[in-house]
Amino acid sequence: MNRQPSQPETRPETVGGDNTSTTPVAAHTPRSALGRTGLSRGALNVAFQAGAFLVALVITTLVLLVAGAPPFAAYGEIVRGAVGSLQSLADVTVAWVPLVVCTFGLLVTFAAGLWNIGVEGQIMLGAVFATLVLRLLQDTNAPAWLALTLAISAAMVGGGLWAVLAGVLKAFGGVNEIFGGLGLNYVATALSLWLIFGPWKRPGVGSMSGTEPFPEQLWLPQFSGLRLSPWGLGLAVLAVVIVGVALSRTYFGLKLKAVGRNMRAAFLLGIPTWQYVLAAFLVCGLMAGLAGGIQVTAVYHRLIPSISSGYGFLGLLVAMLVRYRALWAAPVALFYAALNIGSIQLPIVLKLDSSLAGVLQGVLVLCVILAEGARQRLLHRPVSELPAPQEPGRGAPEHATPVEDAL
Amino acid sequence: MTGEAILAGLSGVLAASGPLVFAAIGETISERAGVINLSANGVIVLSAMGSFAVGVATGSLLLGFLTGLLIGALVALVVAFGNITLRQSQVALGFVLALVCRDLAYFLGNPFMGASGPRLSSLPIPGLSRIPVVGQLFFAHNLLTYLSFLLVPVAWYFIFRTRQGLVLRAVGERPAAAFARGANVNRLRYLYTVLGGALVGLAGPMFSLSMKAGWKGTISGLDGIGWIALAITIFGAWSPLKVALGAYLFGLLQWLGVVLQPHLSGIPSQVLQVAPFPLMILTLLLVNIGNAEWVERILAGLPPRIRPAAAGLLRATRVSPPGALGVPFERD
């Protein structure tokens, strides 16, 4: 996240966009004070992002001081908890798998200019579908590989359906995807709670610990002694690579970005826009469903109430932090996964709430957004690698096209 | 169910909807000026925690409620600064703040879990509260609930009947025109975003210092209310009267859910608890579907005798947002 790709040649998406008429942004010389100091633009970007990171750390440290906690001990505990042992490194990877899968799914909806906040519910539906298939097959003599393959496929279908539902509400009902998605998240939570305490409850009484665990042959194989499954990891990497390539190297990705950048222009260019909107939701739902399926088959081996563990919302943060670019999404997701795992011990060791990780993660994104705004303001030119996703009920926000600079 | 119990229940609905009225009208004001403040959900949780903590530490209810106002205003200030001055996406800023504020509340609120603090007592209005039915419904509440009653007509009058309200609407509908007529668009947007945010922030202490007194961390049951408030703003077509109607309808439905639960044993409690959310989607569908292109096409294909009635029906439910909602303003 420290380097911006140089502008014009890596921006095929201007094809369908609203920027075709302006001179490529790198061509003009900034006239503001900072521009004249001779600092290269790359160095400046690094400086702003490093600055944002530092400010985020300062704010989080202040929060710790307000709580009366020793900041260095807390940070030390997070680092130790994340990378202190082979077990914790494996746990970070286990957390990275659903996070990176969701993040890449969200890069697709962001490319289409959509705020798929329903991703949490899509993970849950994936988990519910996977659990359903495994429950149906566990008492038959279906081979384990078949049951697991079907379960993960069903998970993707479940996540995809839930996402397309939000997409249909958006495309044909005019229901903003933020509210549609949020509502569907709560519905998905209710559905999984109802299943856990109702039809799928453990023999005796249902509990928050989830459904009855599956027999061990229906687990995705794990590295011995660790919770990490090479199969889960492999599936995640495969899915991430496919989506990454589709976004950056195919006409599908190109047209998707055209839709996201300027839906009207894309439509006039002959791109079937609502189909692309639904396709973006579908792909993101497939990814979220996959994440849910992996959580069931490789991590928890049952359905639990909080199966999505907030990875959907966290994926939204990661996507915003990397400013919707795929290149940095995987490493930043790893960093965020490490923060999550590292903070687990905080309540036990320091009597602090583990939501500290969420504070740091969110404040970091906030600072990066504000630093980006400050940078654009100082350089007197807005950069939009990708359009900021659309505001509810509006087209893509008007970026201040610096006409006077481009002329 | 006796009449007495129904009356008490309805009175409770009016009180319980108070926080939603504050939050949704606050959001209405800020969106009328063109700024979506998506942070409401986190702000309500954080202001509930913050005002309770201040209430516990100082023993003062007044300071507690002021803390809620202040938290809402400060968070709105960040949104306004990021959006108006730095021109970043309102949705991104608001959503991140919604998450940060919530986590911050859970982190900082840890020491106050289960503490006992001050609680706003009810203040029946002498004389008026003795009027049968009406007295119990409207005049036997606490001070903040009375304020929520007052806020509705006051906000409506301000937005639709005063000169400043006219300018407020112009800033959100046609900022360029408002600017040409001498309005300082961006300064007004700052002002109304912060004012709206402060009202949202008042919703928090109405829970933690009054209705659900105390702080219970993640099980405080406050997560989700802010999103409902944002949806009610749309449902109410950015008009304080309809927004308040939406808030009270919502409160009524929640109460009915509780009352009817024993009679609906076939429906699991988890379903009734989230019933508001599909309902929210359905109402948004109802008020938005008239804007969809395919509906217009179907309408055009209807036989002429039905068409006016169908079009009228759609027009009656349809809402459209302020013209420049979410669009930054830049003077040329």
XYZ file of C-alpha atoms in Angstrom:
739
model
C 0.000 0.000 0.000
C 3.019 2.236 -0.086
C 3.292 2.662 -3.803
C 0.727 3.878 -6.218
C 0.986 2.330 -9.630
C 1.904 5.019 -12.120
C -1.231 6.437 -13.544
C -2.062 6.417 -17.241
C -0.787 3.109 -18.575
C -2.315 1.004 -15.785
C -5.734 2.517 -16.214
C -7.498 0.633 -18.951
C -10.731 1.322 -17.162
C -10.823 4.843 -18.535
C -12.275 3.225 -21.657
C -15.791 3.352 -20.382
C -15.251 6.057 -17.879
C -15.872 9.727 -17.663
C -12.201 10.584 -17.826
C -11.657 10.008 -21.505
C -11.967 13.657 -22.297
C -9.347 14.888 -19.876
C -5.632 14.760 -20.353
C -4.003 11.944 -18.381
C -3.477 13.272 -14.918
C 0.246 12.611 -14.769
C 0.821 14.943 -17.670
C 0.238 18.163 -15.835
C 2.542 19.737 -13.344
C 1.101 20.458 -9.953
C 1.143 24.113 -9.135
C 0.636 23.878 -5.434
C 3.297 24.622 -2.880
C 4.170 21.000 -2.221
C 4.528 20.269 -5.895
C 7.170 22.919 -6.244
C 9.399 21.570 -3.489
C 10.678 18.957 -5.898
C 9.533 15.985 -3.873
C 8.647 13.186 -6.227
C 5.048 12.165 -6.235
C 5.924 8.601 -5.227
C 7.863 9.763 -2.165
C 4.994 12.027 -1.242
C 2.502 9.181 -1.440
C 4.674 7.049 0.793
C 5.002 9.939 3.220
C 1.234 10.418 3.389
C 0.506 6.770 3.933
C 3.221 6.351 6.515
C 1.851 9.477 8.171
C -1.656 8.001 8.185
C -0.330 4.828 9.798
C 1.508 6.808 12.476
C -1.522 8.959 13.248
C -3.641 5.818 13.563
C -1.108 4.376 16.018
C -1.093 7.614 18.018
C -4.889 7.657 18.212
C -5.028 4.029 19.295
C -2.328 4.707 21.895
C -4.378 7.602 23.225
C -7.393 5.286 23.443
C -5.279 2.833 25.447
C -4.096 5.609 27.766
C -7.674 6.770 28.289
C -8.554 3.204 29.250
C -5.675 3.273 31.724
C -3.851 0.479 29.935
C -0.100 0.227 29.271
C 0.129 0.791 25.478
C 3.434 -0.955 24.892
C 2.392 -4.013 26.840
C -0.819 -4.130 24.809
C 0.953 -3.825 21.453
C 3.558 -6.341 22.594
C 0.808 -8.755 23.538
C -0.814 -8.356 20.116
C 2.480 -9.048 18.343
C 3.220 -12.027 20.593
C -0.281 -13.352 20.130
C 0.010 -13.124 16.352
C 3.525 -14.336 15.586
C 4.738 -15.759 18.896
C 4.513 -19.420 17.995
C 3.911 -21.770 15.108
C 0.400 -22.311 16.468
C -0.384 -18.603 16.419
C 1.066 -18.173 12.921
C -1.157 -21.007 11.764
C -4.140 -19.342 13.472
C -3.386 -16.089 11.642
C -3.447 -18.026 8.383
C -6.745 -19.655 9.393
C -8.190 -16.160 9.921
C -6.607 -14.856 6.724
C -8.383 -17.467 4.559
C -11.993 -16.216 4.943
C -10.841 -12.605 5.180
C -8.891 -12.579 1.933
C -11.607 -14.511 0.108
C -14.255 -11.987 1.199
C -11.977 -9.067 0.416
C -11.475 -10.236 -3.154
C -15.188 -10.814 -3.531
C -15.745 -7.253 -2.345
C -13.179 -5.924 -4.814
C -15.556 -7.185 -7.513
C -18.604 -5.384 -6.120
C -16.513 -2.279 -5.441
C -15.290 -2.384 -9.056
C -18.950 -2.217 -10.089
C -19.471 0.732 -7.739
C -21.508 -1.258 -5.208
C -21.396 -1.308 -1.410
C -22.057 -4.963 -0.685
C -22.536 -4.625 3.063
C -24.569 -7.832 2.954
C -21.372 -9.855 2.728
C -21.699 -10.978 6.373
C -25.042 -12.593 5.660
C -23.649 -14.164 2.519
C -20.946 -15.869 4.582
C -23.627 -17.164 6.962
C -25.787 -18.513 4.156
C -22.731 -20.274 2.771
C -22.146 -21.856 6.158
C -25.811 -22.837 6.473
C -25.848 -24.471 3.033
C -22.607 -26.370 3.728
C -23.994 -27.591 7.051
C -27.227 -28.662 5.383
C -25.403 -30.784 2.800
C -23.122 -32.385 5.379
C -26.083 -33.171 7.628
C -27.875 -34.832 4.747
C -24.839 -36.850 3.711
C -23.238 -37.765 7.034
C -25.463 -40.774 7.636
C -25.253 -42.081 4.087
C -22.243 -43.933 2.778
C -21.284 -41.143 0.412
C -17.487 -40.857 0.289
C -16.026 -37.998 2.283
C -14.439 -36.272 -0.708
C -17.805 -36.171 -2.464
C -19.649 -34.885 0.608
C -17.069 -32.156 1.157
C -17.041 -31.126 -2.494
C -20.816 -30.914 -2.520
C -20.844 -29.018 0.783
C -18.424 -26.357 -0.432
C -20.224 -26.054 -3.774
C -23.528 -25.670 -1.930
C -21.932 -23.035 0.290
C -20.986 -21.002 -2.765
C -24.506 -21.376 -4.166
C -25.986 -20.222 -0.845
C -23.758 -17.161 -0.619
C -24.379 -16.384 -4.270
C -28.169 -16.582 -3.910
C -28.158 -14.282 -0.883
C -26.001 -11.763 -2.751
C -28.125 -11.903 -5.894
C -31.172 -11.251 -3.732
C -29.585 -7.990 -2.595
C -28.671 -7.325 -6.230
C -32.221 -7.877 -7.474
C -33.583 -5.602 -4.756
C -31.091 -2.983 -5.916
C -31.459 -3.393 -9.670
C -35.231 -3.892 -9.889
C -36.621 -2.591 -6.620
C -34.503 0.498 -6.162
C -33.587 -0.642 -2.630
C -30.161 0.717 -1.883
C -27.760 -2.192 -1.469
C -26.511 -0.880 1.866
C -29.935 -1.210 3.511
C -30.927 -4.310 1.565
C -27.657 -5.964 2.528
C -27.867 -4.935 6.175
C -31.420 -6.205 6.471
C -30.444 -9.491 4.871
C -27.524 -9.775 7.329
C -29.933 -9.702 10.254
C -32.228 -12.176 8.511
C -29.291 -14.523 7.955
C -28.299 -14.228 11.624
C -31.850 -15.097 12.648
C -31.939 -18.022 10.253
C -28.761 -19.567 11.620
C -29.820 -18.961 15.249
C -33.184 -20.536 14.543
C -31.526 -23.575 12.935
C -29.083 -23.950 15.838
C -31.780 -23.687 18.507
C -34.530 -25.339 16.476
C -34.374 -28.015 13.813
C -30.611 -28.601 14.079
C -30.263 -28.382 17.841
C -27.962 -30.739 19.644
C -29.503 -33.810 21.223
C -30.960 -32.519 24.456
C -30.867 -28.774 24.229
C -29.627 -26.242 21.696
C -26.831 -23.962 22.787
C -24.708 -21.087 21.607
C -21.888 -23.583 21.010
C -23.576 -24.546 17.775
C -24.798 -27.733 16.137
C -23.460 -31.210 16.813
C -19.913 -31.442 15.346
C -19.524 -33.574 12.225
C -17.622 -36.870 12.384
C -13.948 -36.400 11.785
C -13.927 -37.943 8.326
C -16.071 -35.026 7.152
C -13.439 -32.473 8.179
C -11.177 -30.943 5.567
C -7.780 -32.473 6.475
C -5.604 -30.285 8.712
C -1.864 -30.028 9.269
C -1.143 -32.238 12.251
C -1.332 -30.367 15.521
C -2.557 -27.153 13.863
C -5.994 -25.818 13.074
C -4.867 -24.895 9.562
C -6.185 -26.925 6.650
C -4.020 -26.983 3.513
C -7.194 -27.599 1.513
C -8.916 -24.525 2.866
C -5.808 -22.464 2.230
C -5.446 -23.873 -1.288
C -9.080 -23.172 -2.159
C -8.739 -19.620 -0.897
C -5.569 -18.946 -2.883
C -7.115 -20.450 -6.000
C -10.280 -18.352 -5.686
C -8.299 -15.189 -4.988
C -6.077 -15.727 -8.031
C -9.060 -16.390 -10.295
C -10.874 -13.258 -9.158
C -7.696 -11.182 -9.283
C -7.036 -12.240 -12.885
C -10.675 -11.770 -13.875
C -10.617 -8.232 -12.530
C -7.368 -7.110 -14.082
C -6.903 -9.209 -17.213
C -10.319 -9.865 -18.725
C -13.017 -7.963 -20.583
C -15.353 -8.901 -17.766
C -13.241 -6.943 -15.310
C -12.853 -4.056 -17.719
C -16.580 -3.758 -18.379
C -17.331 -4.135 -14.695
C -15.120 -1.157 -13.942
C -16.802 0.774 -16.731
C -20.169 0.089 -15.076
C -18.802 1.140 -11.704
C -17.203 4.275 -13.013
C -20.105 5.618 -14.971
C -23.130 3.425 -15.351
C -24.813 5.659 -17.885
C -21.765 5.870 -20.144
C -21.272 2.114 -19.878
C -24.892 1.557 -20.838
C -24.554 3.848 -23.832
C -21.449 1.921 -24.882
C -23.587 -1.200 -25.046
C -22.617 -2.874 -21.787
C -25.654 -4.611 -20.279
C -25.440 -2.776 -16.984
C -27.945 -4.520 -14.747
C -26.582 -7.884 -15.777
C -23.123 -6.727 -14.739
C -24.446 -5.416 -11.441
C -26.028 -8.788 -10.712
C -22.896 -10.614 -11.896
C -20.777 -8.572 -9.482
C -23.112 -9.467 -6.607
C -23.060 -13.110 -7.695
C -19.257 -13.334 -7.777
C -18.946 -11.656 -4.389
C -21.622 -13.969 -2.994
C -19.818 -17.033 -4.359
C -16.640 -15.868 -2.625
C -18.410 -15.095 0.657
C -20.196 -18.449 0.459
C -16.862 -20.158 -0.095
C -15.528 -18.440 3.017
C -18.538 -19.681 4.980
C -18.129 -23.188 3.580
C -14.462 -23.258 4.580
C -15.337 -22.067 8.105
C -17.742 -24.999 8.449
C -15.709 -27.744 6.806
C -12.183 -26.745 7.840
C -12.399 -24.661 11.023
C -15.480 -25.220 13.206
C -16.794 -28.494 11.752
C -20.297 -27.384 12.679
C -22.577 -24.366 12.394
C -22.041 -21.794 15.152
C -24.056 -18.603 15.719
C -21.239 -16.189 14.870
C -19.837 -18.221 11.993
C -19.021 -15.112 9.933
C -16.896 -13.704 12.795
C -17.135 -10.224 11.262
C -14.829 -11.178 8.367
C -17.238 -9.588 5.900
C -17.102 -6.161 7.539
C -13.361 -6.571 8.028
C -13.043 -7.337 4.312
C -14.818 -4.057 3.556
C -12.223 -2.269 5.698
C -9.333 -4.034 3.947
C -10.743 -3.174 0.517
C -11.091 0.480 1.537
C -7.605 0.519 3.046
C -6.003 -0.688 -0.201
C -8.226 1.746 -2.082
C -9.909 -1.066 -3.997
C -6.714 -2.368 -5.635
C -6.137 -6.113 -5.697
C -2.356 -6.016 -5.482
C -2.185 -5.047 -1.832
C -5.326 -6.743 -0.642
C -3.729 -10.079 0.263
C -0.862 -8.744 2.445
C -3.081 -6.156 4.147
C -5.652 -8.868 4.844
C -2.827 -10.869 6.458
C -1.971 -7.886 8.660
C -5.612 -7.488 9.693
C -5.926 -11.208 10.390
C -2.809 -10.938 12.576
C -4.385 -8.068 14.539
C -7.505 -10.159 15.105
C -5.603 -13.194 16.343
C -3.101 -11.114 18.302
C -5.824 -9.431 20.326
C -7.512 -12.646 21.455
C -5.354 -12.918 24.568
C -5.850 -9.267 25.610
C -8.802 -9.931 27.951
C -6.939 -12.693 29.774
C -3.487 -11.124 30.008
C -4.295 -7.416 30.378
C -8.023 -7.380 31.208
C -8.640 -5.364 28.047
C -11.468 -5.943 25.609
C -10.317 -7.556 22.369
C -12.265 -4.958 20.393
C -9.014 -2.986 20.544
C -8.095 -4.722 17.275
C -11.270 -3.374 15.669
C -10.453 0.126 16.893
C -6.976 0.012 15.376
C -8.239 -1.545 12.139
C -10.968 1.047 11.699
C -8.930 4.067 12.759
C -6.252 3.004 10.280
C -8.762 3.018 7.411
C -10.171 6.349 8.574
C -6.705 7.900 8.674
C -5.830 6.546 5.240
C -9.043 7.983 3.763
C -8.401 11.361 5.368
C -4.723 11.324 4.357
C -5.742 10.582 0.783
C -8.086 13.565 0.883
C -5.344 15.762 2.311
C -2.902 14.588 -0.322
C -5.326 15.322 -3.135
C -6.015 18.724 -1.692
C -2.352 19.581 -1.302
C -1.446 18.363 -4.746
C -4.479 20.136 -6.115
C -5.579 17.169 -8.138
C -7.909 14.317 -7.340
C -6.696 10.826 -8.094
C -9.224 8.147 -8.684
C -7.595 4.806 -9.377
C -11.118 3.566 -9.137
C -14.186 5.585 -8.515
C -15.299 5.833 -4.974
C -18.307 3.534 -4.907
C -21.587 5.213 -5.554
C -23.422 7.060 -2.893
C -26.852 5.689 -2.091
C -29.379 6.580 -4.671
C -26.937 8.511 -6.794
C -24.648 7.974 -9.706
C -20.921 7.921 -9.165
C -19.932 10.995 -7.184
C -18.585 13.815 -9.247
C -14.893 13.946 -8.817
C -13.525 17.391 -9.014
C -12.063 17.204 -12.463
C -9.276 19.739 -12.411
C -10.156 21.207 -15.762
C -8.002 24.245 -15.267
C -5.025 21.997 -14.492
C -5.542 19.743 -17.438
C -5.810 22.541 -19.945
C -55.829 -7.746 27.463
C -57.361 -4.931 29.435
C -57.708 -1.380 28.226
C -55.421 -0.276 31.015
C -52.631 -2.581 29.807
C -53.069 -1.461 26.209
C -52.866 2.169 27.283
C -49.721 1.490 29.281
C -48.272 -0.366 26.312
C -48.982 2.460 23.872
C -47.531 4.957 26.292
C -44.441 2.762 26.415
C -44.301 2.687 22.606
C -44.261 6.483 22.500
C -41.399 6.559 24.992
C -39.459 3.695 23.421
C -39.565 5.337 19.999
C -37.979 8.520 21.355
C -34.374 7.608 20.535
C -35.379 6.636 17.004
C -37.180 9.969 16.616
C -34.059 11.874 17.654
C -31.719 9.800 15.489
C -33.924 9.745 12.390
C -34.728 13.459 12.539
C -31.058 14.254 13.110
C -30.237 12.220 10.040
C -33.063 13.945 8.139
C -31.544 17.353 8.842
C -28.095 16.327 7.725
C -29.381 14.566 4.584
C -31.606 17.545 3.753
C -28.354 19.513 3.582
C -26.899 16.885 1.240
C -24.689 14.898 3.623
C -25.353 11.237 4.439
C -23.977 10.462 7.872
C -23.807 6.695 7.864
C -22.114 6.514 11.270
C -25.370 6.580 13.276
C -25.215 2.935 14.325
C -21.806 3.284 15.961
C -22.570 6.741 17.324
C -25.606 5.508 19.242
C -23.599 2.710 20.872
C -20.670 5.002 21.689
C -22.815 7.836 23.018
C -24.762 5.367 25.153
C -21.512 4.108 26.656
C -19.861 7.543 26.937
C -22.807 9.260 28.543
C -23.293 6.396 30.967
C -19.602 6.509 31.919
C -19.792 10.263 32.507
C -23.029 9.786 34.416
C -21.382 7.197 36.667
C -18.241 9.284 37.170
C -19.970 12.590 37.917
C -23.397 11.489 39.077
C -24.815 14.165 36.814
C -27.521 13.320 34.311
C -27.085 16.655 32.583
C -23.381 16.045 31.931
C -24.257 12.565 30.727
C -26.718 13.806 28.135
C -24.346 16.582 27.067
C -21.666 13.937 26.507
C -24.019 12.118 24.165
C -24.652 15.308 22.196
C -20.935 16.037 22.057
C -19.981 12.563 20.827
C -22.572 12.727 18.060
C -21.431 16.193 17.040
C -17.735 15.274 17.005
C -18.228 12.160 14.886
C -20.389 14.168 12.473
C -17.613 16.751 12.341
C -15.189 14.062 11.156
C -17.654 13.030 8.428
C -18.148 16.661 7.404
C -14.430 17.391 7.369
C -13.614 14.241 5.383
C -16.420 14.806 2.927
C -16.752 18.550 2.522
C -13.175 19.668 3.016
C -11.274 16.590 1.859
C -13.885 15.404 -0.654
C -13.795 11.719 0.273
C -16.729 9.342 -0.002
C -19.440 9.932 2.597
C -20.364 6.268 2.557
C -16.810 5.099 3.215
C -16.281 7.608 6.032
C -19.626 6.930 7.655
C -19.343 3.173 7.445
C -15.830 3.096 8.918
C -16.906 5.429 11.710
C -19.918 3.217 12.412
C -17.553 0.280 13.010
C -14.880 2.271 14.883
C -17.345 3.921 17.253
C -18.952 0.604 18.092
C -15.628 -1.102 18.819
C -14.432 1.941 20.748
C -17.548 1.735 22.901
C -16.962 -1.939 23.665
C -13.279 -1.308 24.416
C -13.633 1.780 26.595
C -16.864 0.588 28.182
C -15.274 -2.550 29.630
C -14.748 -1.105 33.166
C -18.332 0.175 33.293
C -19.992 -3.145 32.554
C -22.842 -3.673 34.961
C -22.059 -0.528 36.965
C -25.006 1.311 38.427
C -25.479 4.912 37.423
C -28.037 7.687 37.494
C -31.334 7.214 35.755
C -33.700 9.792 34.357
C -36.923 9.648 36.325
C -40.287 10.299 34.800
C -41.845 13.691 35.234
C -45.623 13.606 34.926
C -46.897 17.052 34.065
C -49.143 18.225 36.917
C -52.737 18.555 35.848
C -52.305 17.426 32.258
C -51.261 13.921 33.245
C -54.581 13.484 35.035
C -56.606 13.808 31.825
C -57.962 10.337 31.086
C -56.180 8.410 28.280
C -54.414 11.440 26.798
C -52.701 12.198 30.070
C -51.213 8.751 30.386
C -50.255 8.623 26.713
C -48.544 11.966 26.380
C -47.978 13.628 29.748
C -46.510 10.947 31.987
C -43.032 10.624 30.525
C -39.529 11.822 31.240
C -38.078 15.102 30.037
C -36.291 13.643 27.000
C -39.468 11.984 25.750
C -41.278 15.330 25.932
C -38.379 16.809 23.974
C -38.778 14.088 21.350
C -42.468 15.021 21.029
C -41.513 18.672 20.636
C -38.712 17.991 18.185
C -41.091 16.660 15.523
C -43.170 19.809 14.913
C -40.222 22.094 15.587
C -38.039 20.328 12.990
C -40.931 20.299 10.521
C -41.620 23.990 11.045
C -37.941 24.830 10.728
C -37.391 22.857 7.525
C -40.588 23.809 5.713
C -41.744 27.124 7.153
C -38.679 29.247 7.879
C -36.244 31.065 5.656
C -33.268 29.135 7.106
C -35.119 25.914 6.406
C -35.639 26.955 2.815
C -31.914 27.611 2.478
C -31.207 24.238 4.148
C -33.332 22.463 1.553
C -31.801 24.468 -1.285
C -28.310 23.487 -0.136
C -29.277 19.833 -0.392
C -31.348 20.077 -3.570
C -29.604 22.649 -5.775
C -26.384 23.741 -4.077
C -25.250 25.758 -7.081
C -28.465 27.780 -7.061
C -28.277 28.286 -3.309
C -24.698 29.434 -3.708
C -25.700 31.891 -6.413
C -28.286 33.342 -4.045
C -25.607 33.955 -1.458
C -25.705 30.832 0.718
C -22.383 29.548 1.979
C -23.121 25.977 0.927
C -20.212 24.215 2.557
C -20.423 26.108 5.831
C -24.135 25.325 6.089
C -23.452 21.686 5.310
C -20.931 21.615 8.151
C -23.442 23.250 10.475
C -26.366 20.929 9.700
C -24.237 17.772 9.638
C -22.921 18.573 13.110
C -26.397 19.548 14.367
C -27.924 16.364 12.940
C -25.085 14.310 14.409
C -25.672 15.827 17.845
C -29.330 14.755 17.695
C -28.252 11.230 16.740
C -25.873 11.307 19.703
C -28.774 12.084 22.015
C -30.316 8.709 21.217
C -27.524 6.899 23.097
C -28.110 8.350 26.595
C -31.860 7.928 26.112
C -31.061 4.241 26.337
C -28.189 4.088 28.796
C -29.444 6.768 31.212
C -33.125 6.106 30.861
C -34.809 3.173 29.110
C -32.156 0.482 29.241
C -30.208 2.087 32.051
C -26.641 0.843 32.350
C -23.984 -0.533 30.064
C -23.763 -4.220 29.178
C -21.216 -4.212 26.359
C -22.101 -6.290 23.332
C -25.359 -7.460 24.849
C -26.654 -3.926 25.435
C -28.941 -4.501 22.449
C -28.102 -1.179 20.829
C -26.327 -2.545 17.773
C -28.646 -2.192 14.777
C -30.789 0.712 15.975
C -28.768 3.239 14.002
C -29.303 1.360 10.763
C -33.038 1.270 11.416
C -32.956 5.034 11.982
C -31.244 5.535 8.631
C -33.866 3.410 6.891
C -36.687 5.289 8.622
C -35.239 8.523 7.245
C -35.783 7.191 3.727
C -39.172 5.724 4.610
C -40.197 9.127 5.948
C -39.186 10.830 2.715
C -36.894 13.255 4.577
C -39.854 14.959 6.221
C -39.885 15.131 10.050
C -43.598 14.315 10.332
C -43.428 11.170 8.207
C -40.081 10.218 9.726
C -41.603 10.420 13.203
C -44.590 8.402 11.989
C -42.142 5.763 10.757
C -40.345 5.720 14.106
C -43.591 5.300 16.070
C -44.862 2.627 13.669
C -41.623 0.786 14.190
C -41.953 1.044 17.964
C -45.539 -0.171 17.732
C -44.521 -3.212 15.672
C -41.797 -4.094 18.156
C -44.268 -3.878 21.010
C -46.791 -5.988 19.114
C -44.049 -8.548 18.557
C -43.489 -8.802 22.305
C -47.176 -8.825 23.171
C -48.163 -11.367 20.556
C -45.247 -13.715 21.108
C -47.113 -16.005 23.553
C -49.945 -16.316 21.031
C -47.631 -17.120 18.121
C -45.837 -20.084 19.647
C -45.300 -21.542 16.185
C -42.984 -18.683 15.289
C -39.574 -18.916 16.959
C -38.485 -15.883 18.959
C -35.453 -15.349 16.717
C -37.770 -14.689 13.793
C -39.839 -12.097 15.635
C -36.718 -10.330 16.875
C -35.452 -9.659 13.371
C -38.888 -9.095 11.842
C -38.165 -5.331 11.693
C -35.374 -5.868 9.186
C -37.258 -7.672 6.398
C -39.983 -5.157 7.098
C -37.442 -2.396 6.559
C -36.477 -3.942 3.205
C -40.144 -4.253 2.205
C -40.936 -0.650 3.059
C -37.869 0.562 1.184
C -39.042 -1.576 -1.731
C -42.488 -0.011 -1.486
C -41.239 3.567 -1.494
C -38.587 3.031 -4.169
C -40.121 0.669 -6.662
C -42.040 3.488 -8.333
C -38.683 4.901 -9.445
C -37.657 1.733 -11.289
C -37.543 1.820 -15.035
C -39.326 -1.473 -15.602
C -42.248 -0.319 -13.494
C -42.598 2.724 -15.725
C -42.581 0.449 -18.759
C -45.276 -1.804 -17.322
C -47.249 1.287 -16.404
C -47.031 2.591 -19.958
C -48.331 -0.749 -21.211
C -51.398 -0.768 -18.965
C -54.811 -0.141 -20.471
C -55.599 3.589 -20.244
C -58.467 3.012 -17.868
C -56.308 1.555 -15.080
C -53.173 3.578 -15.784
C -53.981 6.788 -13.903
C -55.029 4.886 -10.809
C -51.882 2.713 -10.857
C -49.656 5.706 -11.496
C -51.343 7.620 -8.694
C -50.865 4.739 -6.300
C -47.174 4.543 -7.118
C -46.782 8.287 -6.849
C -48.405 8.238 -3.417
C -45.849 5.806 -2.008
C -42.800 6.913 -3.953
C -40.105 9.058 -2.359
C -37.109 10.731 -3.901
C -34.040 11.913 -2.032
C -32.763 15.495 -1.904
C -31.346 16.289 -5.331
C -27.716 16.700 -4.297
C -27.621 14.038 -1.565
C -24.121 12.609 -1.446
C -22.762 14.976 -4.091
C -19.938 17.244 -2.956
C -20.307 20.895 -3.830
C -17.551 22.837 -5.483
C -17.968 26.415 -6.537
C -16.773 27.058 -10.056
